[in-house]
Tab-separated table of C-alpha atoms in Angstrom:
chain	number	residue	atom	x	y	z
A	1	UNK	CA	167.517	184.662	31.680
A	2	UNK	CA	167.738	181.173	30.493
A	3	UNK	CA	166.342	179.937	33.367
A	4	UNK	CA	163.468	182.467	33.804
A	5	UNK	CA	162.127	181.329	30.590
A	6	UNK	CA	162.590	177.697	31.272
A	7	UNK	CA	160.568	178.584	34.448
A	8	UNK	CA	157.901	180.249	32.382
A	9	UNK	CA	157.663	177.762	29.592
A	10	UNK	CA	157.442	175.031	32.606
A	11	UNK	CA	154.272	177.198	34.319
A	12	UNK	CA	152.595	177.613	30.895
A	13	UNK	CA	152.641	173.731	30.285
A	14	UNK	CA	151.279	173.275	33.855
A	15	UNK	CA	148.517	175.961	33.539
A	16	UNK	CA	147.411	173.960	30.290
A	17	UNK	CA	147.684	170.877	31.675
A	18	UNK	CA	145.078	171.889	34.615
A	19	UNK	CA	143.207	174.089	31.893
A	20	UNK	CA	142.337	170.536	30.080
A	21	UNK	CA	141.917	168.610	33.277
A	22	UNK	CA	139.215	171.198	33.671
A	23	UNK	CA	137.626	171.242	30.270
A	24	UNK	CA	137.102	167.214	30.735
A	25	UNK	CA	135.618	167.974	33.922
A	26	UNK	CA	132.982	169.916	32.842
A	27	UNK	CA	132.101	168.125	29.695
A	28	UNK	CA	130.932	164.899	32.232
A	29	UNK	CA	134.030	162.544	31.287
A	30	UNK	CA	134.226	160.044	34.117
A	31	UNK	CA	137.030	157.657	34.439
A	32	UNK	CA	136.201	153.773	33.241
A	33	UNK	CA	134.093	152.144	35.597
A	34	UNK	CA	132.644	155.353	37.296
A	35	UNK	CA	128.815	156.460	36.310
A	36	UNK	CA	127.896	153.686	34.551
A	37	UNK	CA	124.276	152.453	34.922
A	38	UNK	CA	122.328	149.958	33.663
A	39	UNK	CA	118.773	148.620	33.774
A	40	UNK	CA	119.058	145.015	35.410
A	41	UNK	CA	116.028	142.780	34.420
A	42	UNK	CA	115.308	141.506	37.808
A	43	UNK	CA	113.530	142.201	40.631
A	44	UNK	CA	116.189	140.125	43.058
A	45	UNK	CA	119.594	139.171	42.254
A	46	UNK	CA	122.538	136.094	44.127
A	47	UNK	CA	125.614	136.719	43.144
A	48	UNK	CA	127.613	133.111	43.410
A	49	UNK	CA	130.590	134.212	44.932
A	50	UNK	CA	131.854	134.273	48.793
A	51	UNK	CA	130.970	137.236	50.552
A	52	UNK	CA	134.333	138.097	51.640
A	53	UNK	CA	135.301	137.976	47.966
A	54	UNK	CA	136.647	141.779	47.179
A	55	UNK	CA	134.783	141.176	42.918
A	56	UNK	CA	131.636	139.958	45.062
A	57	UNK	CA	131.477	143.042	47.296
A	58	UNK	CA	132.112	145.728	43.894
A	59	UNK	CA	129.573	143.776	42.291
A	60	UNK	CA	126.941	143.906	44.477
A	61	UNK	CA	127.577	147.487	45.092
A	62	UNK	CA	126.924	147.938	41.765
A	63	UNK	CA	123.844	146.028	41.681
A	64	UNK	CA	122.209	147.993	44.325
A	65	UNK	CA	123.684	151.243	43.190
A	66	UNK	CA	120.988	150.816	39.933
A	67	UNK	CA	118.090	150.629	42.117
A	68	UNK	CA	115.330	148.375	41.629
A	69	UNK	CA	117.323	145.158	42.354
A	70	UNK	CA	117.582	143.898	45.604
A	71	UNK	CA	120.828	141.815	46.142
A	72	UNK	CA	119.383	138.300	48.334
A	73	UNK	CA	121.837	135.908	50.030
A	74	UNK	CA	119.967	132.854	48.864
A	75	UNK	CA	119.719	131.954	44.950
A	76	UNK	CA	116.523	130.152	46.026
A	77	UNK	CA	115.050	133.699	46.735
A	78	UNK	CA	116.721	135.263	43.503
A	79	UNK	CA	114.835	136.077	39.971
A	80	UNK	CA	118.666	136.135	38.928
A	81	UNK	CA	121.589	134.208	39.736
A	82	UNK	CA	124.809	134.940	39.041
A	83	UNK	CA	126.518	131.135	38.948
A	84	UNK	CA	130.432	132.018	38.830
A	85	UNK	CA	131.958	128.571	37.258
A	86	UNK	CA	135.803	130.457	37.820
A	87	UNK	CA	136.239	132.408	40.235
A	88	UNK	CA	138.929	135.747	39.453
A	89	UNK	CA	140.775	135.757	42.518
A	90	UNK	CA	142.219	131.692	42.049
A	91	UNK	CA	142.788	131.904	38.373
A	92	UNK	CA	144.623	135.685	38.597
A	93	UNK	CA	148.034	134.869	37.064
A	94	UNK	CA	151.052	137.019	36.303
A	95	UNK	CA	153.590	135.572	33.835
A	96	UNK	CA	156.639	136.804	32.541
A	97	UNK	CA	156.321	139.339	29.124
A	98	UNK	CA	159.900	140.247	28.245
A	99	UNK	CA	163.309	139.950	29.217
A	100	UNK	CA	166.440	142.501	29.548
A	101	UNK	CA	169.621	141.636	27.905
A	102	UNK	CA	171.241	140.107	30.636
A	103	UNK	CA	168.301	137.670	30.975
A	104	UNK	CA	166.215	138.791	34.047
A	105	UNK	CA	162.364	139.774	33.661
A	106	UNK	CA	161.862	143.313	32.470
A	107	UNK	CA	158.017	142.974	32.233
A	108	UNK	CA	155.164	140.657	33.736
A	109	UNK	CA	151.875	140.601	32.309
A	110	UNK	CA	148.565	140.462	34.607
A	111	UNK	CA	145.877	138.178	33.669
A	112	UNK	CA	142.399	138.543	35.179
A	113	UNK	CA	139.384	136.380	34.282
A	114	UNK	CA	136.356	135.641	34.992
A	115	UNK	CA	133.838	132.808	33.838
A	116	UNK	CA	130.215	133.174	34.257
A	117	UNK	CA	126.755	132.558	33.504
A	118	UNK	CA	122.931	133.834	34.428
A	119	UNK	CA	119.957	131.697	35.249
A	120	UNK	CA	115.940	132.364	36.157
A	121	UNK	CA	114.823	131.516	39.103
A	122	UNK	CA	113.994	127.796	37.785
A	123	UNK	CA	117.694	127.247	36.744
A	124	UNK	CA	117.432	128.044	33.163
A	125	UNK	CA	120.039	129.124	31.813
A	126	UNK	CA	119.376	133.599	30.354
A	127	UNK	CA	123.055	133.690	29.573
A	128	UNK	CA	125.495	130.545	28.837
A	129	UNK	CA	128.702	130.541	30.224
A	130	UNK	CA	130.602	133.551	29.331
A	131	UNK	CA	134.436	134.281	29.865
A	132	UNK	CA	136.027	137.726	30.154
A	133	UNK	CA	139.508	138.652	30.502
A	134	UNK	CA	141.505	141.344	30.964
A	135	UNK	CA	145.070	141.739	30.695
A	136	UNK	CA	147.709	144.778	32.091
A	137	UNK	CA	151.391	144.710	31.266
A	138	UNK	CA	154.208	145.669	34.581
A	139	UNK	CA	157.295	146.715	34.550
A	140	UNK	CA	159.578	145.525	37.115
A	141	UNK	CA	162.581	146.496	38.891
A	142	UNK	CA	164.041	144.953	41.527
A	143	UNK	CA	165.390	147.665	43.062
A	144	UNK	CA	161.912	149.080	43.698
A	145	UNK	CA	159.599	145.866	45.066
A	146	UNK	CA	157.725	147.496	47.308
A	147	UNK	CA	156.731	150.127	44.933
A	148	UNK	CA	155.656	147.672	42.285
A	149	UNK	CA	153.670	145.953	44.719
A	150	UNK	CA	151.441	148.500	44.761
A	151	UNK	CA	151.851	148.978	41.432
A	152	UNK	CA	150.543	145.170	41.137
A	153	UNK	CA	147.425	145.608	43.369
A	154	UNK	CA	146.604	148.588	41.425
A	155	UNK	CA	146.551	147.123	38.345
A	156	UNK	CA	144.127	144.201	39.694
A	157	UNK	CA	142.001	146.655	41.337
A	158	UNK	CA	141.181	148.259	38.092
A	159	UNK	CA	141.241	145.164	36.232
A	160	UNK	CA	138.308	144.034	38.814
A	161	UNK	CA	136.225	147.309	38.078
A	162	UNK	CA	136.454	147.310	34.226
A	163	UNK	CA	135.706	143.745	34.846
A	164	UNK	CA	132.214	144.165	37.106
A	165	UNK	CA	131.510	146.993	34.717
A	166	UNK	CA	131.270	144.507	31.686
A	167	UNK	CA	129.506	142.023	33.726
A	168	UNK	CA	126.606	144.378	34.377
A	169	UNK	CA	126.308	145.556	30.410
A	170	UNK	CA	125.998	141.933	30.212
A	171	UNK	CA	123.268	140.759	32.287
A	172	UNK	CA	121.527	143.753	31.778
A	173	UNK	CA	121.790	142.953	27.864
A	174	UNK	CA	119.657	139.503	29.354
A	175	UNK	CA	116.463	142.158	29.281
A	176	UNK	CA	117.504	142.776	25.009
A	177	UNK	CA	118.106	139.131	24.307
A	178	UNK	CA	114.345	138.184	24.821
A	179	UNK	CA	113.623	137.721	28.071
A	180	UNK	CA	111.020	139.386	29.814
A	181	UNK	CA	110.387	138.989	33.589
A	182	UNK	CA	107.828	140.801	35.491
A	183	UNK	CA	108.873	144.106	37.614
A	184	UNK	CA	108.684	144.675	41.440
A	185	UNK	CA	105.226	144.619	42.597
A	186	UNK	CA	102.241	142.725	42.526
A	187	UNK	CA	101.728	140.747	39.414
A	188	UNK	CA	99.315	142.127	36.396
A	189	UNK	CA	96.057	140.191	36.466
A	190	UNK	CA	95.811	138.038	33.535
A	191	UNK	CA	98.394	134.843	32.065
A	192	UNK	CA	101.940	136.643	31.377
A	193	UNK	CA	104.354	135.533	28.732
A	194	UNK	CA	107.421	133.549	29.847
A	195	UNK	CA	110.659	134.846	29.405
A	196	UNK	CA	112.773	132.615	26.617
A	197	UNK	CA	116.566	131.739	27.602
A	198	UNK	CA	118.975	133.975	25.313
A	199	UNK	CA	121.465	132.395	23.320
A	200	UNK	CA	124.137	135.023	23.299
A	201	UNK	CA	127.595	133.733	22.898
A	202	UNK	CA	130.474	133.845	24.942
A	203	UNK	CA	132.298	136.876	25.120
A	204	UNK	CA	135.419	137.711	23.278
A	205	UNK	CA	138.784	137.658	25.896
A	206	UNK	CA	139.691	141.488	26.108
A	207	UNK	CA	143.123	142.473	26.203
């Protein structure tokens, strides 16, 4: 008997658990980084990074995924350039957090950053340099490398989307700080007011 009703109890928790899952669902929760959009202020976009580089590729993803900006592979050609002064993938770091009692590492924390900054298609400057950084704590175990391995990459993987997700609320946030650039199209006849570089400061290091 003891058992049936363990079994019970243990299919009730499930059936709640799934019951939730499903409630979120419906109610349009997305996980971080999925859904977002945002209204870029230019027409045509470089992004300052190597195109192998696995931030680059999410980025401009993203970029195209809001429509209306086309993502050019010269900055010459670009309304907006995104001028990376350090790039994620050299600076990632991974440090030790804590120690066991008998002295070997028990955690590691995960440091990914970015510095970055936004200029016009003359070179002036829309957003001055701006750092963000993200942080994830690991556990380790030595008897289980491979599995924290993945573990690792995991971690930087969604450390990279929550990162390109506060990159784009950031340039788009260009269009809000006073500049205003002229959409897709042919030009309105008639002078048209230049856009005036923000002054927004750099962002505060996220943990």
């Amino acid at each position: 008997m003891a058992t049936t009703s363990k079994f019970f109890r243990r299919g009730a928790l499930y059936a709640a658990v799934l019951a939730a899952s499903l409630t979120v669902s419906a109610c349009g929760f997305h996980l971080r980084g999925e859904g977002g959009h945002y209204t870029l202020p230019f027409p045509t976009m470089y992004v300052g990074l190597p195109e192998s580089s696995p931030l680059a590729i999410d980025l401009k993803r993203n970029i195209r995924a809001n429509g209306g900006t086309t993502v050019v592979s010269s900055a010459k050609d670009a309304d907006g350039v995104i001028e990376v002064l350090s790039n994620p993938e050299k600076t990632k770091s991974k440090t030790i957090l804590s120690l066991n009692s008998n002295g070997r590492v028990r955690q590691y924390l995960l440091t990914y950053n970015i510095v970055f900054r936004v200029l016009d298609k003359q070179g002036a400057e829309l957003l001055g340099p701006t750092q963000l950084m993200l942080t994830r704590p690991i556990d380790f175990n030595e008897t289980q490398l491979l599995a924290k391995e993945q573990e690792e990459a995991l971690l930087y993987k969604d450390m990279q989307t929550d990162l390109v997700q506060q990159m784009m609320r950031r340039i788009a946030a260009v269009k809000t700080a006073g500049v205003s650039l002229p959409p897709p199209g042919p030009a309105a006849a008639g002078p048209q007011p230049s856009g005036q570089p923000s002054t927004l400061p750099p962002a505060v290091p996220i943990q």
